[in-house]
mmCIF file of C-alpha atoms and ligand atoms in Angstrom:
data_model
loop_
_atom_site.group_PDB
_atom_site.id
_atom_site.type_symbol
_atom_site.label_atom_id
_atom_site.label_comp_id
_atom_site.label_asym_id
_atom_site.label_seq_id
_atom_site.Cartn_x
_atom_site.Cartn_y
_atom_site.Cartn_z
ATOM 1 C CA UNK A 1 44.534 -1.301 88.996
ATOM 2 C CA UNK A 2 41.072 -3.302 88.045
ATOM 3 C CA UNK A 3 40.245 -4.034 84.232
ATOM 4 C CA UNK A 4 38.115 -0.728 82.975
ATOM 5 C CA UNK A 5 34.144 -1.942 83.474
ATOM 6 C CA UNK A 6 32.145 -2.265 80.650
ATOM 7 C CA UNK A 7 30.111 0.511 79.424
ATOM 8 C CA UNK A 8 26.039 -0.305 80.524
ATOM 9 C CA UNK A 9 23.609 0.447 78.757
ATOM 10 C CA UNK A 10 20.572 -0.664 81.097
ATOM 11 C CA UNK A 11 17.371 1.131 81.271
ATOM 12 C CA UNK A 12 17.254 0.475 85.063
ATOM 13 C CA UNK A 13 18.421 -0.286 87.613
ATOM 14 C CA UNK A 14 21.044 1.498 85.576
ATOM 15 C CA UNK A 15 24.626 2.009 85.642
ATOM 16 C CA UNK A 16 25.890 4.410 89.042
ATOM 17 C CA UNK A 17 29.055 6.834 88.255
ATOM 18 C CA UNK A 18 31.870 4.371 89.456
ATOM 19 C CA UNK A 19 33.663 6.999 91.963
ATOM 20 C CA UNK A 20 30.290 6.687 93.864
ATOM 21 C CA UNK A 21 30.696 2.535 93.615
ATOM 22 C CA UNK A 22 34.030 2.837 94.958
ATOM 23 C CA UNK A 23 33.087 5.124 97.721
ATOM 24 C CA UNK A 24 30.273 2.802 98.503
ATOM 25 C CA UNK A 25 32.671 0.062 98.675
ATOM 26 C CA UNK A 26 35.747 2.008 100.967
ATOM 27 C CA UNK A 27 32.903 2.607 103.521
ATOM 28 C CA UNK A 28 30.741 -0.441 103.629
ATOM 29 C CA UNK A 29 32.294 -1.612 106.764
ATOM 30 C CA UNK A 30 32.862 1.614 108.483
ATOM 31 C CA UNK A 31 30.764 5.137 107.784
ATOM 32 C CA UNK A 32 33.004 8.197 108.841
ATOM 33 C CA UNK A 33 34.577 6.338 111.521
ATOM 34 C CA UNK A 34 30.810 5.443 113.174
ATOM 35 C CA UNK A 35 31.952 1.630 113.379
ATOM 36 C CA UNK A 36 28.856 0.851 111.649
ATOM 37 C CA UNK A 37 27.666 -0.102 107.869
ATOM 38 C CA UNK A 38 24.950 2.731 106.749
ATOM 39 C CA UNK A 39 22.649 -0.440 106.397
ATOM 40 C CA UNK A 40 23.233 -1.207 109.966
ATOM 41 C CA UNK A 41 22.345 2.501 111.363
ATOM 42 C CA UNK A 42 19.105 3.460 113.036
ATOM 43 C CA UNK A 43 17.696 5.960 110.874
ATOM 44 C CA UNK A 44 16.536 8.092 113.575
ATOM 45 C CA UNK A 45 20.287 8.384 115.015
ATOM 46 C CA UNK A 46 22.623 11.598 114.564
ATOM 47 C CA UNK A 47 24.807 9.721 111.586
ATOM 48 C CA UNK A 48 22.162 9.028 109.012
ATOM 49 C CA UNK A 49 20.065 12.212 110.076
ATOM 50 C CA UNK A 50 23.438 13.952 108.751
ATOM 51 C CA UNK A 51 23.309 11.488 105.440
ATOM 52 C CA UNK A 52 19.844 12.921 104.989
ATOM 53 C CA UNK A 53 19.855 16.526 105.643
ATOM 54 C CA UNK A 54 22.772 16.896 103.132
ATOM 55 C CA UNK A 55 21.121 14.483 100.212
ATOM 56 C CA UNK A 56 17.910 16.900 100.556
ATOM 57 C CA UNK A 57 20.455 19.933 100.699
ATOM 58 C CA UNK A 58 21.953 18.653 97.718
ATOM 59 C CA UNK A 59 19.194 17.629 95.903
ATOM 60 C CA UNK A 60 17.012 20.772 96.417
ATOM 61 C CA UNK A 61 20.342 22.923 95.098
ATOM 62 C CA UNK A 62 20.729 21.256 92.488
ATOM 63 C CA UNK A 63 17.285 21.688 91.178
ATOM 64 C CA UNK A 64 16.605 24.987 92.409
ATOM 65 C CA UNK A 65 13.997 23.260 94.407
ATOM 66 C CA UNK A 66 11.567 26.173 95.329
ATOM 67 C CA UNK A 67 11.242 26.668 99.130
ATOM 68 C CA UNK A 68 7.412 26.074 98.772
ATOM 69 C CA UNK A 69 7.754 22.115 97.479
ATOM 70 C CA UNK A 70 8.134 19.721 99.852
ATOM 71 C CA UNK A 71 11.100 16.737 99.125
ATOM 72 C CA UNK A 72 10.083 13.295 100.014
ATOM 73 C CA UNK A 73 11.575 10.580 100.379
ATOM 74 C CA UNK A 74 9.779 7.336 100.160
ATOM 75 C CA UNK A 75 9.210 3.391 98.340
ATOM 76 C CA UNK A 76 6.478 2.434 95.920
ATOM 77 C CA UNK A 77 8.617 3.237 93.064
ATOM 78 C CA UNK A 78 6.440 4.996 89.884
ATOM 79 C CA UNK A 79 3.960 2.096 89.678
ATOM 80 C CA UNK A 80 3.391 3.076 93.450
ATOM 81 C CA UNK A 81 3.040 6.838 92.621
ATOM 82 C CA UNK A 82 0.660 5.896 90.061
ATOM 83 C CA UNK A 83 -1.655 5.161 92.824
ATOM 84 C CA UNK A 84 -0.349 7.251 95.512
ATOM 85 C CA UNK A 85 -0.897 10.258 93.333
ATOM 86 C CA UNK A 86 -4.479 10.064 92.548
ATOM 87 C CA UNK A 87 -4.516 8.856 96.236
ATOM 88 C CA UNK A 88 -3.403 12.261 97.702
ATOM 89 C CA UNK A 89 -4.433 14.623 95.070
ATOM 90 C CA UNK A 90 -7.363 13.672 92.938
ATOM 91 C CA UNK A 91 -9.955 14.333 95.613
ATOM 92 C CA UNK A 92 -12.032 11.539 93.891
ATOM 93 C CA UNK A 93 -12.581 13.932 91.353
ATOM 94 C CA UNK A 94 -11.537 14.319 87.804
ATOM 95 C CA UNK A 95 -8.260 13.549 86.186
ATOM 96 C CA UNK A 96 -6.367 14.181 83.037
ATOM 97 C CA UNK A 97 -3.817 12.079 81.767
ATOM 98 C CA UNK A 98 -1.849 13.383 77.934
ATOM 99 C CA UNK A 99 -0.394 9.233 76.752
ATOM 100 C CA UNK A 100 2.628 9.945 74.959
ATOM 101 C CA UNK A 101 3.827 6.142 75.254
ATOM 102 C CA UNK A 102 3.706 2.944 77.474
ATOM 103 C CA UNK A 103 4.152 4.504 81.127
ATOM 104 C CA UNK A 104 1.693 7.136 81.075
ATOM 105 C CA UNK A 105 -0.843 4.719 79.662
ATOM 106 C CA UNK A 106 -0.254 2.399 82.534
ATOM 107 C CA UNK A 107 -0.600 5.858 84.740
ATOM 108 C CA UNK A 108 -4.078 6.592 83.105
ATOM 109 C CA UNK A 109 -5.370 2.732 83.897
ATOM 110 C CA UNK A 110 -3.942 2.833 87.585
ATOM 111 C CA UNK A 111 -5.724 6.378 88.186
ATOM 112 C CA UNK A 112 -9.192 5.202 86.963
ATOM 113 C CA UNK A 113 -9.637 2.708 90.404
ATOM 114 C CA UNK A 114 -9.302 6.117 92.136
ATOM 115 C CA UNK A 115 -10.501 8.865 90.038
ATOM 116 C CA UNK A 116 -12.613 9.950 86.595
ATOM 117 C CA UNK A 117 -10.017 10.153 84.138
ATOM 118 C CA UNK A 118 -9.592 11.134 80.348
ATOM 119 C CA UNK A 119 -7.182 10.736 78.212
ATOM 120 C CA UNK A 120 -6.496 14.489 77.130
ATOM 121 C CA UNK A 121 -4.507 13.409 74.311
ATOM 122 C CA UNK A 122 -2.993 10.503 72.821
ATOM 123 C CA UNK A 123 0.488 10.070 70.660
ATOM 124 C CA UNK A 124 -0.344 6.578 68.748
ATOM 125 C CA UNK A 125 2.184 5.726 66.635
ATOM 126 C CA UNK A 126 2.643 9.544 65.469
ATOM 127 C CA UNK A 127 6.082 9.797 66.918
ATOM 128 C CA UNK A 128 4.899 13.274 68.095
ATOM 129 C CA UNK A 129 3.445 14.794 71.094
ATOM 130 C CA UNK A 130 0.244 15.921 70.594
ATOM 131 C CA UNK A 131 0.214 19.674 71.058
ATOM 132 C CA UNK A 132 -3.740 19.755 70.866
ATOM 133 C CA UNK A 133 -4.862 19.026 74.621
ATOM 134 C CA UNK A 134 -8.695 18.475 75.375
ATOM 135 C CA UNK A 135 -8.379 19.219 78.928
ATOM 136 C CA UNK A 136 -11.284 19.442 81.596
ATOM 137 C CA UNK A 137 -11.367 22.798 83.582
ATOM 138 C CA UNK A 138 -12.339 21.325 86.631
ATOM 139 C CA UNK A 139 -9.895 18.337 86.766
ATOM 140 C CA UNK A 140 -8.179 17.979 89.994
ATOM 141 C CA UNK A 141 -4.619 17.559 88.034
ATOM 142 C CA UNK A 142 -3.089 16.891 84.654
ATOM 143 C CA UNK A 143 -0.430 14.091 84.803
ATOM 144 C CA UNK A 144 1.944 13.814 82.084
ATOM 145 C CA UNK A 145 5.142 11.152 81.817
ATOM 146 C CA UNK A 146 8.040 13.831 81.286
ATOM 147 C CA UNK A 147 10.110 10.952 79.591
ATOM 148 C CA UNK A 148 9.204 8.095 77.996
ATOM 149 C CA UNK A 149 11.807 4.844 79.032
ATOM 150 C CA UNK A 150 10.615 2.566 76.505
ATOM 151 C CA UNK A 151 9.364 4.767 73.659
ATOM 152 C CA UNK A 152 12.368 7.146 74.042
ATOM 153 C CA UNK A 153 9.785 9.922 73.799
ATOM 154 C CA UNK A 154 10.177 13.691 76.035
ATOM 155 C CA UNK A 155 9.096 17.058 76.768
ATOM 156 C CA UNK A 156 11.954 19.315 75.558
ATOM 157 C CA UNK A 157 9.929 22.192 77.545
ATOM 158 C CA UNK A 158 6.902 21.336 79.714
ATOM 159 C CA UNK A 159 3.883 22.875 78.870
ATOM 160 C CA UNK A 160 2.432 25.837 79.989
ATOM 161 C CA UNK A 161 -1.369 25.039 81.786
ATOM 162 C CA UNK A 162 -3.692 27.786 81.301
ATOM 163 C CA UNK A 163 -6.818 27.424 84.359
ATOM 164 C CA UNK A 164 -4.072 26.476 86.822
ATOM 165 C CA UNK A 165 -4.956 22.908 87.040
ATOM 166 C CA UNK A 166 -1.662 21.312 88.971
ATOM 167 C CA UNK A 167 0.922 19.111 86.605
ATOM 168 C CA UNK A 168 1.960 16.100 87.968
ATOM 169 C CA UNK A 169 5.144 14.542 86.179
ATOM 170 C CA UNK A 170 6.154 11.092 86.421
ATOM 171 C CA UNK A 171 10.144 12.426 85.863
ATOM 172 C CA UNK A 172 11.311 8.524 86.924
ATOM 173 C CA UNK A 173 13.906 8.703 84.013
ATOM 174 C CA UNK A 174 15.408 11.601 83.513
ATOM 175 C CA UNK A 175 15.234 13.448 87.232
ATOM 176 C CA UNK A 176 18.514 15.151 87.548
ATOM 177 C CA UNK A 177 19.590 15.423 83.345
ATOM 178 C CA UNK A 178 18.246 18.672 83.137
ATOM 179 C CA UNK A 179 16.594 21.438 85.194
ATOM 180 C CA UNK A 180 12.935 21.399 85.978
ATOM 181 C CA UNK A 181 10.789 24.129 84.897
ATOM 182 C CA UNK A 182 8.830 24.189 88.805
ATOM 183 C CA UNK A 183 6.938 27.161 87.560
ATOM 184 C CA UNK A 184 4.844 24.567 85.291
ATOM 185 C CA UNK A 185 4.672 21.997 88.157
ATOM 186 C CA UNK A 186 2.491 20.865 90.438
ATOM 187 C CA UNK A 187 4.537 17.526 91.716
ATOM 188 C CA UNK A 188 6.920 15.238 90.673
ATOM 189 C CA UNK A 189 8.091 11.841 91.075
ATOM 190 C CA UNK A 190 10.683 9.390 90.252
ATOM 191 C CA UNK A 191 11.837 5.866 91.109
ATOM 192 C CA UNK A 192 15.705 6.375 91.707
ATOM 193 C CA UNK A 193 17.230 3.442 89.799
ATOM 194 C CA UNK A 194 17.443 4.990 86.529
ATOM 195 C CA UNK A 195 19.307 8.432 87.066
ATOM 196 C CA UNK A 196 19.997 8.481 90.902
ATOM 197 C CA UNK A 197 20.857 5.541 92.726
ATOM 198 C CA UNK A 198 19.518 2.137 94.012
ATOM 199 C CA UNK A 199 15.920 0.477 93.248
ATOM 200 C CA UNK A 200 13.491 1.446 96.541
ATOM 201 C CA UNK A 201 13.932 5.539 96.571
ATOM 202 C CA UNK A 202 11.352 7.029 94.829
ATOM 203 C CA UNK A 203 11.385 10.954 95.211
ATOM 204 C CA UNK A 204 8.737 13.212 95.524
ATOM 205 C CA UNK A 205 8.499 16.947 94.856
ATOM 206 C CA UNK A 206 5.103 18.272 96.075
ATOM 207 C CA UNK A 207 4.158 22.034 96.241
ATOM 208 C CA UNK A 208 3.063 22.724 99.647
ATOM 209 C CA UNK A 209 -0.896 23.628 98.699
ATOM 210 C CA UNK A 210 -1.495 20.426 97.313
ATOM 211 C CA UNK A 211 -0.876 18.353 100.525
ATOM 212 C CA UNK A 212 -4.191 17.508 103.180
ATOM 213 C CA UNK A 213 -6.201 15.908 100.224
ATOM 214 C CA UNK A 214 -5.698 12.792 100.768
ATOM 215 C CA UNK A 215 -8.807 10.335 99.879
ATOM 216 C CA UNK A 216 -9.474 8.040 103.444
ATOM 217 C CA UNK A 217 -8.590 5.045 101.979
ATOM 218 C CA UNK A 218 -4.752 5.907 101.372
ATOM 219 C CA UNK A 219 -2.290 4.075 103.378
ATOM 220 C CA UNK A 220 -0.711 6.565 106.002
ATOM 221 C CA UNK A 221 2.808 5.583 104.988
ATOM 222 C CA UNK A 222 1.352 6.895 101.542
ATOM 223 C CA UNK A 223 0.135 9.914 102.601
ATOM 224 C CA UNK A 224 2.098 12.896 101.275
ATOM 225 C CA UNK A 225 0.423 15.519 104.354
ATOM 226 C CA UNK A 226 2.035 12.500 106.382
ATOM 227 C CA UNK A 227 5.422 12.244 105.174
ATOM 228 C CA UNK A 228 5.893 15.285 104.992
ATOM 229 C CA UNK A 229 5.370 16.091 108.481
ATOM 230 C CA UNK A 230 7.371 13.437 109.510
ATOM 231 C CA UNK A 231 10.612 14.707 107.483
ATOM 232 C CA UNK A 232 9.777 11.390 105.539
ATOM 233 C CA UNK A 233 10.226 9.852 108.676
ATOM 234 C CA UNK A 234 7.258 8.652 109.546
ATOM 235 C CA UNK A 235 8.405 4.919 109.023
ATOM 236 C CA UNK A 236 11.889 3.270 107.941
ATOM 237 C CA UNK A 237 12.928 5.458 104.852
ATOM 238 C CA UNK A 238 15.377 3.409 102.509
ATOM 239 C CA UNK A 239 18.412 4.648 104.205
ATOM 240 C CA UNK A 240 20.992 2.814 101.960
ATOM 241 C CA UNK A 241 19.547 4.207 98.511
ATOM 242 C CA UNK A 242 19.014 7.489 100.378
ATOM 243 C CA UNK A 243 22.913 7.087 101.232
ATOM 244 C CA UNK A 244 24.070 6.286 97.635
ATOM 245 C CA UNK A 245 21.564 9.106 96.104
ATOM 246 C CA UNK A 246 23.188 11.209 98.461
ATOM 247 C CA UNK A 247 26.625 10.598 97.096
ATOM 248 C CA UNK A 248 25.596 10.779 93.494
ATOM 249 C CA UNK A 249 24.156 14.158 94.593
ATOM 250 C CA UNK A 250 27.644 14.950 95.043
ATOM 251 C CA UNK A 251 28.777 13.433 92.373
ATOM 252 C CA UNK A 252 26.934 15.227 89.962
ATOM 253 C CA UNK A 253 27.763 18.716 92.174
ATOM 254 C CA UNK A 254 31.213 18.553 91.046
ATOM 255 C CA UNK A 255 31.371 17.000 87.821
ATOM 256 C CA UNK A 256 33.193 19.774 85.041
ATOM 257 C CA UNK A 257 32.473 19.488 81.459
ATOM 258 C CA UNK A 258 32.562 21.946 78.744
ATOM 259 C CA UNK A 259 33.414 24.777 80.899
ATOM 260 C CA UNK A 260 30.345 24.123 83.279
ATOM 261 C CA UNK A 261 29.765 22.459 86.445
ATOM 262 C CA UNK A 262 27.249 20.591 88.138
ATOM 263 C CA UNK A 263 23.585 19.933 86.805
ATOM 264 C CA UNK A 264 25.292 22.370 83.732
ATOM 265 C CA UNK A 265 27.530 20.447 82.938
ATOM 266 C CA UNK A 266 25.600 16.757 83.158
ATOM 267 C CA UNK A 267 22.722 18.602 81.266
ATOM 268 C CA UNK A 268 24.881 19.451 78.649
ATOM 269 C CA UNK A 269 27.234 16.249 78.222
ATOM 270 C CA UNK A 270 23.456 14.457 78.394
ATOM 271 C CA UNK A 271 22.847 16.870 75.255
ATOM 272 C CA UNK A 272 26.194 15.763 73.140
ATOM 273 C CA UNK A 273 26.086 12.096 74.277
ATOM 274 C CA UNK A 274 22.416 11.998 72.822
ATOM 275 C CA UNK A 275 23.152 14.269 69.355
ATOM 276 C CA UNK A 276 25.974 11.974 68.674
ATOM 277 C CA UNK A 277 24.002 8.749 69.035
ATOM 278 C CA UNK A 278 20.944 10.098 67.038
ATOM 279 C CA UNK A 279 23.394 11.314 64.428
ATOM 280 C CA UNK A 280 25.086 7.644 63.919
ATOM 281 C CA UNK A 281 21.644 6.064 63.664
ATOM 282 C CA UNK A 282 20.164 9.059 61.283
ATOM 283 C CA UNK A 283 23.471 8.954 59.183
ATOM 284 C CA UNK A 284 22.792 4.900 58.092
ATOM 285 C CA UNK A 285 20.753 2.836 56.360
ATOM 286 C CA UNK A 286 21.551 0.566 59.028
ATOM 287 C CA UNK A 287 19.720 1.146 61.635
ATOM 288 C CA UNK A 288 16.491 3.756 62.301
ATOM 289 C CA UNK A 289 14.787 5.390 65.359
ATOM 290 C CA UNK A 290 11.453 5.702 64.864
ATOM 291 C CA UNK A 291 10.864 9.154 66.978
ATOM 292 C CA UNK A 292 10.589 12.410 65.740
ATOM 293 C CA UNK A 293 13.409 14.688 66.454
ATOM 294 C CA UNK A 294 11.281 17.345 68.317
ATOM 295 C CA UNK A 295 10.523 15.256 71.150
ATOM 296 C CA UNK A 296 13.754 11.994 71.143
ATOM 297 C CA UNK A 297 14.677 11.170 74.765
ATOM 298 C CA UNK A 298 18.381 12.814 75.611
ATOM 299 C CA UNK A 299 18.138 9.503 78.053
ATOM 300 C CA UNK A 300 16.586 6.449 76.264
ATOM 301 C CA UNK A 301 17.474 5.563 72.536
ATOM 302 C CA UNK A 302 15.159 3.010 70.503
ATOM 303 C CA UNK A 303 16.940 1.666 67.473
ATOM 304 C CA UNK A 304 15.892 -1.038 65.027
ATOM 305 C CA UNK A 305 18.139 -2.827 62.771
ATOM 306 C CA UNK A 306 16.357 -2.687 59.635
ATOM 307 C CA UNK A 307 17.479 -6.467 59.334
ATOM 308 C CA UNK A 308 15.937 -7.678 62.362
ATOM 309 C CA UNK A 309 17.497 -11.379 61.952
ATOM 310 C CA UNK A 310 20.590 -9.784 62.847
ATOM 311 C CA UNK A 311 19.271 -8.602 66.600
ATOM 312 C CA UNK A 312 20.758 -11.753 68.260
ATOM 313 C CA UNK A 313 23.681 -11.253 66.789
ATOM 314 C CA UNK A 314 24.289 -7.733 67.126
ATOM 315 C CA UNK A 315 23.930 -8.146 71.139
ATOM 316 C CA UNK A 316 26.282 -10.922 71.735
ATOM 317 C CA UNK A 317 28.937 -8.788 69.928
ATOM 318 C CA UNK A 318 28.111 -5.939 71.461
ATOM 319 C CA UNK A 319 28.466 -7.786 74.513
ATOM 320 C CA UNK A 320 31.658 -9.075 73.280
ATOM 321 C CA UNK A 321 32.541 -5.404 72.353
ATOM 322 C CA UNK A 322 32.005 -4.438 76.565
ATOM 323 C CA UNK A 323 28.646 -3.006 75.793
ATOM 324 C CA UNK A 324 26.019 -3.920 77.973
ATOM 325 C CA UNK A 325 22.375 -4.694 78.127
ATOM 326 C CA UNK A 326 21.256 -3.133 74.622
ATOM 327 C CA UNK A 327 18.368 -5.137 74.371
ATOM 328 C CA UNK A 328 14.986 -2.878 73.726
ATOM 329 C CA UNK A 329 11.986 -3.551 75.936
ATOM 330 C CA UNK A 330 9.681 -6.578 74.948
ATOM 331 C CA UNK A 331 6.999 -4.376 74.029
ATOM 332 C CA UNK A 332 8.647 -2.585 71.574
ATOM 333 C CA UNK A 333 11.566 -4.889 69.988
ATOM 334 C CA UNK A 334 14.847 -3.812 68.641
ATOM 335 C CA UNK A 335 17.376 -2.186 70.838
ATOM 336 C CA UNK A 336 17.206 0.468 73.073
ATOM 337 C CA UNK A 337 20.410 2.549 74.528
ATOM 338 C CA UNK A 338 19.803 4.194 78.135
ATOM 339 C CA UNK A 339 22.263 6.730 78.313
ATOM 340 C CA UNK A 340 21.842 8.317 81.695
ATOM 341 C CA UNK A 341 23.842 11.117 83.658
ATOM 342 C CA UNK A 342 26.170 8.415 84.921
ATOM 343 C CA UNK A 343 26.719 7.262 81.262
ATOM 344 C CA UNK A 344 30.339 9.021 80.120
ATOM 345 C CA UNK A 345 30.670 10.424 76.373
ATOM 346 C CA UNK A 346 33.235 8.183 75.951
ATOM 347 C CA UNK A 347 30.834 5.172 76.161
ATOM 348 C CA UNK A 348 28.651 6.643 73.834
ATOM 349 C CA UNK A 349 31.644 6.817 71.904
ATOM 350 C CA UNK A 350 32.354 3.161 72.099
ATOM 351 C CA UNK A 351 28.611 2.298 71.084
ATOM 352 C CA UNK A 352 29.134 4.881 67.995
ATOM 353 C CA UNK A 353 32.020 2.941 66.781
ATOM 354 C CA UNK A 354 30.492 -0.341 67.171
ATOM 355 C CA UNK A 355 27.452 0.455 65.566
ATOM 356 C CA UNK A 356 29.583 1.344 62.188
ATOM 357 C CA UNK A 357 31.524 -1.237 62.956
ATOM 358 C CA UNK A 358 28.704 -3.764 62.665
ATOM 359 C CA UNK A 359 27.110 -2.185 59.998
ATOM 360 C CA UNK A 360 30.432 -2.423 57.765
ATOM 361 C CA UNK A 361 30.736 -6.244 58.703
ATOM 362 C CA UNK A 362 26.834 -7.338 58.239
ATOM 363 C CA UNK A 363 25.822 -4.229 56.326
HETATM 364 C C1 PLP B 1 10.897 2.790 85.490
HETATM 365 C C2 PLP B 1 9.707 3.666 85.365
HETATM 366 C C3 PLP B 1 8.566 3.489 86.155
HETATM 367 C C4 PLP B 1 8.379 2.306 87.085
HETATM 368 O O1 PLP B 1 9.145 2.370 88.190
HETATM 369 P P1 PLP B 1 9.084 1.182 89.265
HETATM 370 O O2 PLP B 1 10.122 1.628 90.236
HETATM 371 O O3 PLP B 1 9.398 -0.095 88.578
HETATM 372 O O4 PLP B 1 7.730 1.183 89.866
HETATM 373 C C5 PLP B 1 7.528 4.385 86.005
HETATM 374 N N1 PLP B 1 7.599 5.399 85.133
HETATM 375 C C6 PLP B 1 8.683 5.593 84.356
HETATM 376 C C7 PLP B 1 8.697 6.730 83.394
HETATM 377 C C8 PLP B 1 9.763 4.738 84.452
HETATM 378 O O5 PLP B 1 10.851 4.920 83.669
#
């Protein structure tokens, strides 16, 4: 037996469910009896066509995917998307964007090369989403950031568009901790290395009528219409992140907790792990999290010590303590605790205790 792993807190490339590591690791040499690594397979042969038939099967289930989006699989990551979008679905035209932190900002800038775009609404340092939208009738799409990685900021319900102008959400990171609401949208996309797998998958959901838009000047390997008709095919997909998404599909398929299974029971150990972490920092004088409660991230957890001369030293115990990469983002300061599907209560848990623990010794 290997020395229990540290508990990471990164806010991507995050930390993968270990049985999927180990799996990953019994059959680098040899998938399934094929002789070959998955990195060393041609991804138009039978094996990995059977690798990604089942991740899409798998992925669509657990999502409740609606038979009318299409599932791509591509690269770009969400900076890419935030060209690719207005790319394939803009039409040129007009563009809403609602800023309720850091990545839908950089969303808005990357739009304008390709499209008119306002800023429908704006969060500041309010803490709250603005419910007060001034959207444009004829804009070609709204695009919101579902969840916020470095404000810790999200939609606890998407909202409900009246003209039916599309939604786009950039879901990067928190695809897969909860259900999505596909009624309210139009297309959505998310890098993989936060909730899913590997850095170079970024997934696409795209309802069908949206595709065959695409402005001339997008790249055909960019082109949704494109990718779509080639089963995301149409050049080398990123088979090994497609592999290991595949297996956290599973993963995630048959993981039990509180008397549910599957995207259940992540969404609602997701839901305790991030009620027990906003109650420790609420509960002291300690710390703070500057987010209102009607819209805190069940994924990504901004803290501040209210002593801020004590930041260096709170990470290298925390280190110390097994807890990893607690550092917030540069833009923002402080700490920040990504606490993704793969992320078990018990680490949580281990932060929880810490944090009092530190508190009682520099408090
Ligand atoms: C991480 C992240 C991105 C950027 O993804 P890249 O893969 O680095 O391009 C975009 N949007 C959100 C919400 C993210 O969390």
């Amino acid at each position: 037996m290997t020395a229990p792993r540290p508990f990471n807190f990164s806010a991507g490339p995050a930390a993968l469910p270990e049985p999927v590591l180990r799996q990953v690791a019994e059959e680098m040499l040899d998938w399934h009896g094929s002789g070959m690594s998955v990195m060393e397979m041609s991804h138009r042969g039978k094996e990995f066509g059977t690798i990604l038939a089942a991740a899409e099967a798998d992925l669509r289930e657990l999502l409740a995917v609606p038979p009318n989006y299409r599932v791509l699989f591509m690269q770009g990551g969400g900076l890419g998307e935030n060209a690719i979008v207005p790319m394939n679905l803009s039409r040129g035209g007009k563009v809403d964007v609602v800023v309720t932190g850091s990545w839908s900002r950089k969303s808005a800038g990357e739009a304008r090369r390709y499209a008119d775009v306002q800023i429908a609404a704006d969060i500041g340092k309010t803490g709250v989403i603005p419910r007060e939208w001034a959207l444009r009738d004829d804009a070609a799409y709204v695009h919101v950031c579902s969840n916020e990685t470095i404000d810790g900021v999200e939609f606890q319900e998407l909202p409900e568009l009246t003209h039916g102008v599309p939604l786009v959400i950039d879901a990067s990171s928190h695809l897969l901790s909860r259900p999505i609401d596909w009624r309210r949208v139009g297309l959505a996309f998310g890098g993989a290395q936060k909730n899913i797998g590997p850095a170079g998958l970024t997934l696409v959901f795209v309802r069908e009528d949206l595709l065959g838009h695409a402005l001339s000047i997008c790249p055909s390997a960019f082109n949704y219409e494109t990718v779509a008709a080639n089963q995301s095919m149409f050049n080398t997909p990123p088979t090994f992140a497609i592999y290991v998404a595949g297996l956290v599909f599973q993963w995630v398929k048959g993981l039990e907790y509180a008397g549910r299974r599957g995207l259940a029971a992540v969404e609602q150990r997701n839901i305790d792990k991030a009620a027990l972490l906003y109650a420790a920092l609420d509960g002291s004088s300690f710390y703070e999290n500057r987010v209102d409660p009607s819209c805190r991230s069940r994924m990504n957890v901004p803290f501040f010590l209210k002593n801020e001369a004590l930041n260096d030293t709170f990470l290298a115990e925390a280190r110390a303590a097994g807890l990893l990469q607690l550092k917030g983002h540069k833009s923002v300061g402080g700490m920040r605790a990504s606490i993704y599907n793969a992320m078990p209560l018990e680490g949580v848990q281990a932060l929880v205790g810490f944090l009092k623990d530190f508190e009682v010794r520099h408090g």
